[in-house]
């Protein structure tokens, strides 16, 4: 049961398996609302998802002071997801994992552009071993990642971390900035960072299930990237033609009228490891190139995809996670383009109902990570179920 109700909603269940809380980002007592809503610790880790309108540094510093020794990881968002409400905006959403049922090791990876991949991997291996030695009785585990959504390092980061995680499944999201794409931040223990990532390695007595879903199926319409700048995720030519012009031709649209809504409506996928994954377009540049949210390279074959009904599809997928028992909560990273699609199609309210009914908490992202991949227009997450045996006393 959710232990994150604010005091005005009936108090906090301090025996709950996990806690959630939320507050308006401009509330004068924002820090108090969140800390009081989460209730009494100790916590293994606290996760904070902040509207970009939040005074971010002030928030994370103040919360760290209130929450004491608990590691507090935070990021800015392209929108928030609150348990019991679905998509919300201009809010701060928090989830805390009590030490009764969880143990965590939280790592900061700074200066991602210059941090060697082997160092990321080795640090991850050591942290996982230390966590296992500290909580050997907790056999369920996952890794949760927050990364600067404008760093353009997510692909290498996910690959390097996964190499050090062994069987532990990774999921996460790229921090957002609404739809401005100017500055995205992560934070750990009251300190704000850019060009950085924070990862929580979590072990638990609760049963866990990491998942990744999108609502697309590939069509027969394919195109080849013939000129690109992979370091900047830019595609200059498709099928040996200027990229925006060729995309407009293939979609039957004026290239000057291609915008974010077009990208949400007409996703492209690539085949990787036997499955198709979305490679979403962020924007058209002034010179007619296409800037992508994730890795791109010359020779890559892009396939136009058809979308299933986003509400029905998500309800079906999340219902599968509840087939035998409803999770206590789902922690999820959901691409901002999914939110944009729902709003454009006037499906936000029914999608809110699905997210609320399935007890989803999290944030809208600039991209998602699942194991060794950085993907787009996807929801990744973990379903957290009640433990079969009682949690430990703290």
XYZ file of C-alpha atoms in Angstrom:
394
model
C 0.000 0.000 0.000
C 1.222 3.498 -0.780
C 2.848 5.082 2.239
C 3.358 8.434 0.553
C 0.161 10.321 1.232
C 0.707 13.794 2.575
C -0.436 14.432 6.154
C -3.546 16.186 4.844
C -4.484 12.965 3.050
C -4.463 10.862 6.177
C -0.871 10.446 7.278
C 1.995 8.122 6.362
C 2.102 4.366 6.825
C 5.638 3.972 8.173
C 5.364 0.195 7.788
C 4.738 0.444 4.034
C 7.107 -1.436 1.731
C 7.850 1.818 -0.103
C 6.767 5.444 0.081
C 5.826 8.104 -2.432
C 5.126 11.834 -2.106
C 4.570 14.820 -4.373
C 4.131 18.585 -4.164
C 3.824 21.611 -6.417
C 7.289 22.728 -7.513
C 6.655 26.329 -6.368
C 5.128 25.436 -2.995
C 6.711 27.604 -0.273
C 6.965 24.516 1.966
C 8.053 22.171 -0.841
C 10.831 20.464 1.125
C 8.635 19.981 4.185
C 5.792 18.536 2.099
C 8.073 15.971 0.480
C 9.948 15.003 3.637
C 6.755 14.740 5.683
C 5.030 12.836 2.888
C 7.797 10.223 2.755
C 7.628 9.729 6.500
C 10.117 8.154 8.845
C 13.283 6.414 7.597
C 15.817 4.983 7.464
C 15.784 4.782 3.670
C 18.093 2.774 1.430
C 17.662 5.380 -1.337
C 15.351 8.271 -2.170
C 14.579 9.154 -5.808
C 13.383 12.645 -6.740
C 11.875 13.688 -10.094
C 11.757 17.475 -10.472
C 9.942 19.744 -12.860
C 12.530 22.005 -14.554
C 10.654 24.917 -12.967
C 11.903 23.711 -9.570
C 14.755 25.579 -7.812
C 16.742 22.384 -8.237
C 19.876 23.057 -6.198
C 17.869 24.518 -3.324
C 15.551 21.514 -3.354
C 18.204 18.799 -3.355
C 20.282 20.560 -0.706
C 17.274 21.046 1.545
C 15.954 17.520 1.107
C 19.343 16.009 1.818
C 19.461 17.955 5.049
C 15.996 16.715 6.040
C 16.597 13.087 5.062
C 19.917 12.749 6.840
C 22.147 9.833 5.818
C 19.872 8.495 3.087
C 21.366 8.746 -0.415
C 19.150 11.120 -2.387
C 19.334 10.962 -6.189
C 17.422 13.458 -8.306
C 16.950 14.667 -11.859
C 15.064 17.272 -13.832
C 12.276 15.993 -16.067
C 10.196 16.493 -19.179
C 7.159 15.894 -16.983
C 6.427 13.831 -13.895
C 4.373 10.703 -13.191
C 2.723 10.522 -9.770
C 1.185 7.473 -8.135
C -2.575 7.807 -8.204
C -2.547 10.707 -10.692
C -0.683 9.687 -13.867
C 1.020 12.444 -15.849
C 1.493 15.658 -13.878
C 3.451 18.846 -14.567
C 5.257 21.460 -12.472
C 5.477 19.042 -9.588
C 8.191 17.230 -7.662
C 7.607 13.508 -7.212
C 9.535 11.370 -4.734
C 9.892 7.650 -4.081
C 11.720 6.254 -1.053
C 12.791 2.636 -0.521
C 12.970 1.832 3.215
C 15.943 -0.127 4.547
C 13.545 -2.676 5.981
C 13.095 -4.159 2.529
C 15.910 -2.637 0.447
C 19.649 -2.046 0.415
C 21.310 0.260 -2.123
C 24.690 1.452 -3.348
C 24.488 4.733 -5.272
C 27.241 5.783 -7.690
C 28.016 9.094 -9.376
C 29.677 9.078 -12.804
C 31.033 12.553 -13.579
C 32.466 14.117 -16.744
C 30.900 11.458 -18.952
C 32.562 12.727 -22.120
C 36.010 11.951 -20.714
C 35.301 9.089 -18.293
C 36.862 5.888 -19.707
C 34.412 3.049 -20.355
C 36.589 0.543 -18.498
C 36.538 2.756 -15.398
C 32.720 2.850 -15.482
C 32.658 -0.938 -15.759
C 35.181 -1.573 -12.987
C 33.493 0.813 -10.545
C 30.205 -0.940 -11.214
C 31.692 -4.395 -10.630
C 33.170 -3.324 -7.288
C 29.960 -1.641 -6.126
C 27.835 -4.663 -7.003
C 30.190 -6.971 -5.096
C 30.139 -4.692 -2.047
C 26.357 -4.500 -2.078
C 26.046 -8.276 -2.360
C 28.352 -8.737 0.622
C 26.359 -6.190 2.635
C 22.937 -7.708 1.920
C 23.418 -11.379 1.002
C 19.923 -12.261 2.239
C 18.367 -9.938 -0.364
C 18.414 -11.932 -3.576
C 16.316 -9.703 -5.855
C 18.123 -6.811 -7.554
C 17.984 -4.081 -10.206
C 19.988 -1.042 -11.288
C 18.287 2.333 -11.815
C 19.996 5.066 -13.831
C 19.484 8.836 -14.124
C 21.658 10.540 -16.754
C 22.012 14.056 -18.123
C 19.666 14.003 -21.110
C 21.796 16.404 -23.159
C 25.120 14.652 -22.546
C 24.819 12.454 -25.679
C 26.712 9.792 -23.710
C 23.817 7.470 -22.862
C 24.642 4.759 -25.415
C 28.233 4.308 -24.225
C 27.202 4.663 -20.593
C 24.504 1.977 -20.745
C 26.837 -0.408 -22.535
C 29.692 0.154 -20.065
C 27.513 -0.172 -16.973
C 25.819 -3.319 -18.234
C 29.230 -4.907 -18.755
C 29.823 -4.544 -15.013
C 26.374 -5.548 -13.800
C 26.445 -9.237 -14.613
C 22.894 -10.638 -14.356
C 21.538 -7.463 -12.732
C 19.077 -5.765 -15.067
C 19.494 -2.054 -15.750
C 16.810 0.460 -16.603
C 16.721 4.231 -16.455
C 15.961 7.547 -18.074
C 17.614 10.655 -19.460
C 16.899 13.810 -17.460
C 14.690 16.366 -19.192
C 14.096 20.095 -19.441
C 10.435 20.209 -20.416
C 10.587 20.550 -24.200
C 13.257 23.280 -24.158
C 16.357 21.049 -24.551
C 18.630 23.638 -22.901
C 19.888 22.302 -19.542
C 19.293 18.971 -17.814
C 20.616 18.058 -14.375
C 21.142 15.123 -12.080
C 22.038 15.304 -8.393
C 23.362 13.070 -5.649
C 23.491 13.804 -1.921
C 22.599 17.468 -2.339
C 25.082 18.261 -5.128
C 23.887 19.162 -8.643
C 25.726 17.960 -11.788
C 25.680 18.290 -15.569
C 27.330 15.850 -18.009
C 26.956 13.212 -15.314
C 24.910 10.186 -14.297
C 23.742 8.637 -11.040
C 23.021 4.929 -10.697
C 21.415 3.102 -7.785
C 22.238 -0.578 -7.383
C 19.326 -1.980 -5.378
C 18.843 -5.317 -3.636
C 15.583 -6.308 -1.990
C 13.519 -8.947 -0.271
C 10.660 -7.769 -2.500
C 10.054 -9.563 -5.763
C 11.083 -7.433 -8.734
C 10.458 -7.453 -12.473
C 12.287 -5.116 -14.867
C 10.409 -4.425 -18.121
C 10.510 -2.379 -21.323
C 7.550 -1.698 -23.625
C 6.742 0.317 -26.734
C 3.655 0.252 -28.908
C 5.242 0.081 -32.379
C 5.528 -2.533 -35.096
C 7.795 -2.088 -38.144
C 6.347 -1.501 -41.614
C 7.934 -2.305 -44.976
C 9.084 1.305 -45.521
C 12.848 1.445 -45.006
C 15.469 4.125 -45.490
C 19.259 4.171 -45.224
C 21.382 6.789 -43.453
C 23.917 7.802 -46.110
C 25.634 10.768 -44.407
C 25.778 11.398 -40.661
C 27.736 12.935 -37.817
C 27.480 10.241 -35.098
C 29.217 12.357 -32.439
C 26.391 14.905 -32.631
C 23.617 12.399 -33.487
C 22.967 14.254 -36.740
C 21.755 12.696 -39.985
C 22.478 14.877 -43.012
C 21.337 12.526 -45.775
C 18.825 9.710 -46.104
C 18.847 7.614 -49.278
C 21.534 10.028 -50.601
C 19.065 12.945 -50.348
C 18.909 15.844 -47.852
C 17.531 14.251 -44.701
C 14.545 16.492 -43.892
C 13.473 16.679 -47.544
C 13.623 12.899 -47.938
C 11.804 12.273 -44.684
C 9.095 14.717 -45.718
C 8.749 12.959 -49.071
C 8.456 9.537 -47.456
C 5.869 10.784 -44.967
C 3.979 12.867 -47.533
C 4.589 16.057 -45.549
C 6.062 19.475 -46.222
C 9.552 19.256 -44.648
C 9.127 22.776 -43.263
C 6.118 21.602 -41.262
C 7.826 18.605 -39.658
C 7.870 19.095 -35.897
C 7.888 17.211 -32.595
C 4.337 15.993 -33.161
C 5.380 14.520 -36.514
C 8.182 12.578 -34.839
C 5.828 11.232 -32.173
C 3.367 10.156 -34.866
C 5.886 8.649 -37.297
C 8.584 6.833 -35.327
C 11.471 4.976 -36.898
C 12.945 1.770 -35.531
C 16.178 -0.155 -35.977
C 16.692 -3.876 -35.598
C 19.101 -4.710 -32.771
C 19.613 -8.112 -31.189
C 16.568 -9.642 -32.833
C 14.192 -6.860 -31.721
C 13.192 -3.465 -33.054
C 13.976 -0.362 -30.996
C 12.913 3.228 -31.632
C 15.413 5.816 -32.861
C 13.458 9.005 -32.245
C 14.148 12.365 -33.884
C 14.543 15.367 -31.597
C 14.337 18.174 -34.166
C 15.129 19.414 -37.666
C 18.183 21.689 -37.676
C 18.356 24.965 -39.575
C 20.349 23.317 -42.368
C 17.830 20.480 -42.808
C 19.606 17.752 -40.852
C 17.788 15.489 -38.401
C 19.011 15.439 -34.802
C 18.261 12.159 -33.015
C 17.804 11.365 -29.342
C 20.107 8.345 -29.513
C 23.003 6.828 -31.445
C 22.979 7.065 -35.222
C 25.537 6.197 -37.883
C 26.021 5.927 -41.624
C 24.710 2.708 -43.127
C 22.024 2.303 -40.470
C 18.705 1.066 -41.848
C 15.716 2.917 -40.411
C 12.246 1.424 -40.679
C 9.037 3.412 -40.347
C 6.787 1.966 -37.646
C 3.046 1.804 -37.101
C 1.673 2.630 -33.658
C -0.857 0.588 -31.732
C -3.386 2.432 -29.573
C -1.123 3.791 -26.821
C -3.701 3.522 -24.013
C -4.881 -0.007 -24.813
C -1.332 -1.205 -25.391
C 0.022 0.182 -22.108
C -2.934 -1.167 -20.143
C -2.367 -4.600 -21.660
C 1.364 -4.560 -20.925
C 1.007 -3.336 -17.348
C -1.851 -5.755 -16.724
C 0.550 -8.539 -17.648
C 2.731 -7.423 -14.730
C -0.342 -7.802 -12.484
C -1.482 -11.155 -13.814
C -0.998 -12.998 -10.517
C -0.573 -10.068 -8.133
C -0.640 -6.294 -8.436
C 2.713 -4.644 -7.749
C 3.006 -2.374 -4.744
C 4.363 0.180 -7.204
C 5.916 0.545 -10.640
C 8.921 2.853 -10.977
C 9.018 3.948 -14.620
C 10.920 6.078 -17.121
C 8.613 7.138 -19.944
C 9.693 8.956 -23.115
C 8.384 12.503 -23.454
C 7.260 11.644 -26.993
C 4.730 9.208 -25.523
C 3.257 12.024 -23.448
C 3.212 14.290 -26.521
C 1.441 11.606 -28.548
C -1.191 11.138 -25.829
C -1.826 14.878 -25.606
C -2.048 15.318 -29.370
C -4.510 12.449 -29.704
C -6.510 13.716 -26.700
C -5.739 10.492 -24.846
C -4.011 11.957 -21.816
C -6.925 11.431 -19.455
C -7.423 7.722 -20.230
C -3.657 7.227 -20.150
C -3.584 8.954 -16.747
C -6.203 6.450 -15.605
C -4.023 3.524 -16.733
C -0.918 4.905 -15.033
C -2.889 5.614 -11.864
C -4.571 2.222 -11.731
C -1.258 0.439 -12.137
C 0.427 2.538 -9.429
C 3.114 4.071 -11.645
C 5.598 6.644 -10.328
C 8.447 8.186 -12.320
C 9.174 10.767 -14.975
C 9.045 11.671 -18.656
C 12.483 11.421 -20.216
C 14.653 12.457 -23.155
C 15.422 8.765 -23.705
C 15.393 5.488 -21.828
C 17.972 2.883 -20.963
C 17.338 -0.828 -20.760
C 20.266 -3.110 -20.077
C 22.979 -2.161 -22.597
C 20.828 -0.015 -24.858
C 19.680 3.595 -25.027
C 16.215 3.715 -26.646
C 13.373 6.161 -27.308
C 9.566 6.311 -27.244
C 9.613 3.493 -24.721
C 8.622 2.942 -21.124
C 11.220 1.122 -19.035
C 10.787 0.323 -15.377
C 10.600 -2.110 -12.506
C 7.516 -3.608 -10.886
C 7.972 -3.991 -7.128
C 5.904 -6.706 -5.434
C 5.307 -7.519 -1.775
C 7.961 -9.836 -0.342
C 7.101 -13.452 0.358
C 8.774 -13.235 3.794
C 8.627 -10.335 6.260
C 11.136 -7.539 5.795
C 13.891 -7.135 8.395
C 13.649 -4.898 11.422
C 15.691 -1.650 11.379
